[in-house]
C-alpha positions as MATLAB code, in Angstrom:
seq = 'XXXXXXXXXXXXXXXXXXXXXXXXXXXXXXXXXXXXXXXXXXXXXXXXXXXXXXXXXXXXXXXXXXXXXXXXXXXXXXXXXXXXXXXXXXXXXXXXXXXXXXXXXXXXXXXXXXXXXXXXXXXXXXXXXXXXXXXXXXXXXXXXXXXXXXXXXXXXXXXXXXXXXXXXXXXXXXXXXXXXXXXXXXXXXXXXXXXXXXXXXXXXXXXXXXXXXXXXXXXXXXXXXXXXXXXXXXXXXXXXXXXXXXXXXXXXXXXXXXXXXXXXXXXXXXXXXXXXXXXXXXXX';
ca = [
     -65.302    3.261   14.028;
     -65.651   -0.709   14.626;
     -68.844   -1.801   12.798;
     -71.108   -5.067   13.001;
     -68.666   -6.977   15.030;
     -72.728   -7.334   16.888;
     -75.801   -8.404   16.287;
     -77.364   -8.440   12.910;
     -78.278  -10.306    9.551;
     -75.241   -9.537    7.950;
     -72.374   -8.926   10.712;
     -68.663   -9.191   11.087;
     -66.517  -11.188   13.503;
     -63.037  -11.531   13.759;
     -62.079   -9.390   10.842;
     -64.449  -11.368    7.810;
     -68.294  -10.606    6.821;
     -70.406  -13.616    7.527;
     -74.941  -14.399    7.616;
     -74.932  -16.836   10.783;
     -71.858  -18.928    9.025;
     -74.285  -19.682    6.482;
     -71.287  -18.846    4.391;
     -69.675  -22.219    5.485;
     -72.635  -24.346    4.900;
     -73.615  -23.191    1.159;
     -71.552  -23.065   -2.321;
     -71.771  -19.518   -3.896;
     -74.149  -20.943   -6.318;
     -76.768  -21.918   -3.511;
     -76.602  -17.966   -2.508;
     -76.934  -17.085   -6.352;
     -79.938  -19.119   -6.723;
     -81.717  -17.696   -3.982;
     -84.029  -15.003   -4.639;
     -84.018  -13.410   -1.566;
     -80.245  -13.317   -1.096;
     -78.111  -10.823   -2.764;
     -74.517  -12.003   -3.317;
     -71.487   -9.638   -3.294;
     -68.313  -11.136   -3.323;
     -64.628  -10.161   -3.979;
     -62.083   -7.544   -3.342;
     -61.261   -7.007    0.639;
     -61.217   -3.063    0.265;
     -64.661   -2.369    0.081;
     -65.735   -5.506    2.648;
     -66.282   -3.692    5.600;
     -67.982   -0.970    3.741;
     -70.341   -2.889    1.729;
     -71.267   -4.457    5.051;
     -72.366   -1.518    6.492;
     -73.981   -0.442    2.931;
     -75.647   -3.885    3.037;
     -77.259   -3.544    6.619;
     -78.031   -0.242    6.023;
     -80.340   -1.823    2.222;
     -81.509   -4.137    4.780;
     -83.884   -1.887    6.538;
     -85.288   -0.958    3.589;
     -85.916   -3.901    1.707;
     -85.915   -6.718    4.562;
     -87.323   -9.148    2.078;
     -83.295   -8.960    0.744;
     -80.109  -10.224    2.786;
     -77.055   -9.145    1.341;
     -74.389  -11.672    1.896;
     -70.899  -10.650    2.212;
     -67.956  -13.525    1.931;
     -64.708  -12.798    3.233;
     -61.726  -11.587    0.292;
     -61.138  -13.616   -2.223;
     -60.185  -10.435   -3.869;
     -61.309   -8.622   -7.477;
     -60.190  -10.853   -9.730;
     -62.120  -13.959   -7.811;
     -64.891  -11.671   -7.437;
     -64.882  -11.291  -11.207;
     -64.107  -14.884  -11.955;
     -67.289  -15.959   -9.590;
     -69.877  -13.448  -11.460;
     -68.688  -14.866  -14.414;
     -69.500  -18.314  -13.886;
     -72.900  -16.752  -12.578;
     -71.772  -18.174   -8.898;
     -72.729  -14.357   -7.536;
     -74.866  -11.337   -8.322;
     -72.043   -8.759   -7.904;
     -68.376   -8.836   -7.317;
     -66.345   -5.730   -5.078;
     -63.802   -4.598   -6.839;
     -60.847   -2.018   -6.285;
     -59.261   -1.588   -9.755;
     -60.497   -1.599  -13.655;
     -60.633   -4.841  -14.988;
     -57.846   -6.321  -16.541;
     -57.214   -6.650  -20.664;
     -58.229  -10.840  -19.924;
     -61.250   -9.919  -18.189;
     -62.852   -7.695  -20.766;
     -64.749   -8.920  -23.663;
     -66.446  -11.244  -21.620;
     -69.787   -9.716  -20.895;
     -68.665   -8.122  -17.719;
     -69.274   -4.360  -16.788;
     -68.411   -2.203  -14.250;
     -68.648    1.161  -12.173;
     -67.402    2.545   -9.190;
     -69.166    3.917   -6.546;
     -66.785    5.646   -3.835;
     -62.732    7.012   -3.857;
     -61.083    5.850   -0.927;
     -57.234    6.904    0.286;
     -54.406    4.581    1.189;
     -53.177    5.218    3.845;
     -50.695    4.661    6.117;
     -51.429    3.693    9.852;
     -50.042    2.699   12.811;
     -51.169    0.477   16.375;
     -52.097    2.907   18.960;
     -48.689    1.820   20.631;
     -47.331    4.184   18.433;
     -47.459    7.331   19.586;
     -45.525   11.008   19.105;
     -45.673    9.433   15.178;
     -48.243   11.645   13.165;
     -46.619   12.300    9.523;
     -44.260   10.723    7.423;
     -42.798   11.209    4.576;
     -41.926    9.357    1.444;
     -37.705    9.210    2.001;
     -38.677    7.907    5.526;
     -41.768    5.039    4.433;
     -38.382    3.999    2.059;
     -35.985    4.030    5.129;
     -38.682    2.140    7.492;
     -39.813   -0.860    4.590;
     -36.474   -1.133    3.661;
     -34.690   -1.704    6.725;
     -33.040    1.326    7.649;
     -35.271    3.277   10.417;
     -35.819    0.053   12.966;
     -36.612    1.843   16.060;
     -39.746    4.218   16.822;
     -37.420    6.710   18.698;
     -35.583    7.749   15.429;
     -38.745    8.975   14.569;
     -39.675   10.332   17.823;
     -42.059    8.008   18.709;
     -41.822    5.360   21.453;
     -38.336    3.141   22.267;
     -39.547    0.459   20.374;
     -38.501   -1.957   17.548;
     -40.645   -0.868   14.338;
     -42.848   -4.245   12.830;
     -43.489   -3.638    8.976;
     -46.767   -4.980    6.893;
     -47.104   -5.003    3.532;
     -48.968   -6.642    1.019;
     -48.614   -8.742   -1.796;
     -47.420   -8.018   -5.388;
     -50.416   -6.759   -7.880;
     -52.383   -5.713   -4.441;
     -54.329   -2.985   -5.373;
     -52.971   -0.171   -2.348;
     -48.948   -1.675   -2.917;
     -50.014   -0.943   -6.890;
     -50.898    2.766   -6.257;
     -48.161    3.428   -3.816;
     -45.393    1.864   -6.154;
     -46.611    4.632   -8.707;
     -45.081    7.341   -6.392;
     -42.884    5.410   -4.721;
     -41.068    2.571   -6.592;
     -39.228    1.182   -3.806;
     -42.138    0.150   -1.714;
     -42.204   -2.310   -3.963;
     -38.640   -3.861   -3.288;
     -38.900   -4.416    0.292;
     -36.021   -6.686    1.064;
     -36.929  -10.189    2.283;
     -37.296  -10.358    5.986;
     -37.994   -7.212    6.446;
     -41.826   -7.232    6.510;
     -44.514   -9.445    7.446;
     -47.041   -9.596    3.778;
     -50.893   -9.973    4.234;
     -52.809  -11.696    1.165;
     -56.135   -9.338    2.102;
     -56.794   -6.433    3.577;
     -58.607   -7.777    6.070;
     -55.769   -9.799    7.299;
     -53.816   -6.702    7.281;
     -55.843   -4.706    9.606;
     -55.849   -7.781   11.840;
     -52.289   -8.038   11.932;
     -51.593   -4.545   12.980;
     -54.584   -4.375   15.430;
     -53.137   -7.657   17.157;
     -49.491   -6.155   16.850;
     -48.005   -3.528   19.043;
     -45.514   -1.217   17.662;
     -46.942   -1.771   13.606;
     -47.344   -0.165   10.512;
     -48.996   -0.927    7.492;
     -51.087    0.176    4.247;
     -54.758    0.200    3.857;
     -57.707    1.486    2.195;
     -59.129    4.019    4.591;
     -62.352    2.084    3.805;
     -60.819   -0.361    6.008;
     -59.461    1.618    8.371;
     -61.977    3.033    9.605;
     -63.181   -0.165   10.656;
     -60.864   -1.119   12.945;
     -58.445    0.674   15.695;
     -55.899    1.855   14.033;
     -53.899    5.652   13.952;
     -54.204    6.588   10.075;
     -51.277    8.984    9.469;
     -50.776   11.856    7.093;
     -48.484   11.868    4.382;
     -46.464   14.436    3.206;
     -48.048   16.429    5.571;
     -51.380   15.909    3.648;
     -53.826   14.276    6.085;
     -56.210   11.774    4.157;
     -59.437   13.550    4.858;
     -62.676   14.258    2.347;
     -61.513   17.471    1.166;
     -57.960   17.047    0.495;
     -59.177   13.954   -1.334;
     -62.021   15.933   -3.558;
     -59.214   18.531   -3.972;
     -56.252   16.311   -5.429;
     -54.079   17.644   -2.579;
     -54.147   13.891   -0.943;
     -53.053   11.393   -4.517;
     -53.199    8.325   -2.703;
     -56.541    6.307   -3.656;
     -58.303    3.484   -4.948;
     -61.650    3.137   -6.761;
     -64.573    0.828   -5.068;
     -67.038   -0.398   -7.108;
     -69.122   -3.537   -8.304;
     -68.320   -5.675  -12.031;
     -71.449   -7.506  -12.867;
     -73.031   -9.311  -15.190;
     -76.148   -8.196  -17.512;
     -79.450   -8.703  -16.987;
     -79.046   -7.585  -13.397;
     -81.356   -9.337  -11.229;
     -83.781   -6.807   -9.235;
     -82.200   -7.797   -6.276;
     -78.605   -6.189   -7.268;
     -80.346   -3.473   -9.226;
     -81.801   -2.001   -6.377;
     -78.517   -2.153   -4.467;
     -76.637   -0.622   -6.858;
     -79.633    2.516   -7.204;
     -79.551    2.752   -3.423;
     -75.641    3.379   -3.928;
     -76.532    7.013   -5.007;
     -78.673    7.448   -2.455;
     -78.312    9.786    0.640;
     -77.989    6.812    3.396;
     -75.440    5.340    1.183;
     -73.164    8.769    0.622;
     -73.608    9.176    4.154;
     -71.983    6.059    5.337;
     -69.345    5.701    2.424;
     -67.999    9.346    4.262;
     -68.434    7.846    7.331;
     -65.896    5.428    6.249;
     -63.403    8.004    5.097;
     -64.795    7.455    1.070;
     -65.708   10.144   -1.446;
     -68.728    8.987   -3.345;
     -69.028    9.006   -6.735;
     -71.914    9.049   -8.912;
     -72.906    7.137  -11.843;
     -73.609    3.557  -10.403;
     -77.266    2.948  -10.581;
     -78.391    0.828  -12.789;
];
């Protein structure tokens, strides 16, 4: 389900969220001062979503844009709303004990799976389990055909340490998170992640489905649990991070009405659409 890589206000190209490269022209605190700009910056989970969330607000209150900066993930998101340089920041995971305290507050607003996927080279490959994710990110399983996919060498993407997918699937699986050196290529955003294994034949990696759904990519089950909606509600698929926004009070109007229209119909509609289970409790 590509999305915004168009026309628009608020559209993507090339894998990051930009207005017109405005982005490039204007400090964060330009954007924050604006009153007819809302400013959501931070975690590269939720990007593509909030996009579409944020064109989607657009048609109803075209007096607002809703800018969307590329990752400079939760804790800059955090750091930036702090410093009052933006109305909202994304974020994927609680905050941490240093961030509390500070006048900072949070929800979520949608459950998203990690998930495993694959470029559409890779075919005859539909499930896999944990032993074998080991075997691949470790080294062991190199070709495709051991798996009885295609006769191919097998090119590995992770991400970085304290990532907030690699942090969930070290909980189950410990030794995703010893990869030996040289074994996988590591993204620093999500959104460099999809990239890679778009542009990549024969790759696997880890995303948010969030993300995934953006992009091109064969999401795979686990387990033998596919990551849909209702395996997700149902705790049969345990592989998920939270989205949500940390802000700062008072909210201006502009990000109180986002967050409101976050329980809204439209918004559930497209936060499925991107593989997320909503959650309520967001509006402000």
């Amino acid at each position: 389900m590509p999305i915004g890589r168009g026309k628009g206000s608020l559209w993507v190209a090339g894998g990051w969220a930009f207005l017109f490269l405005a982005f490039f022209f204007f400090s964060f605190q330009s954007w924050a001062r604006d009153s007819h700009r809302l400013l959501v910056v931070g975690s590269g989970d939720s990007e593509y979503l909030t996009v579409a969330l944020g064109l989607e607000f657009q048609r109803l209150h075209p007096d607002i844009v809703v800018v969307v900066p590329p990752s400079i993930h939760t804790g800059g998101g955090i750091k930036a709303v702090m410093k009052g340089e933006a109305h909202l920041a994304r974020i994927s995971r609680p905050l941490l004990p240093h961030e509390k305290g500070k006048g900072i507050k949070y929800c979520f607003f949608a459950k998203t799976p990690v998930v495993f996927v694959v470029h559409p080279t890779v075919q005859g490959v539909t499930d896999l389990d944990r032993k074998t994710l080991v075997e691949i990110y470790h080294g062991k399983i190199r070709n495709w055909k051991e798996l009885g996919g295609p006769d191919h060498k097998i090119y590995v993407v992770q991400r970085e340490p304290g990532d907030s997918c690699r942090t969930v699937l070290e909980r189950y699986v410990p030794d995703l998170g010893r990869v030996p050196e040289g074994v996988a290529y590591t993204a620093f955003s999500t959104p460099e992640a999809l990239m890679v294994i778009e542009a990549h034949n024969y790759t696997i990696g880890y995303l948010p489905m969030a993300a995934a759904r953006a992009g091109s990519v064969r999401v795979l089950a686990l387990e033998g649990v596919a990551p849909t909606l209702e395996n997700l509600a149902q705790s049969r698929y345990k592989y998920y991070v939270l989205l949500g926004v940390a802000y700062k009070e008072p909210l201006s109007h502009n990000a109180k009405l986002f967050m409101e229209f976050f329980s809204s119909d439209r918004a559930k509609k497209i936060m499925r659409d991107f593989g997320s289970l909503p959650i309520e409790g967001c509006s402000r």
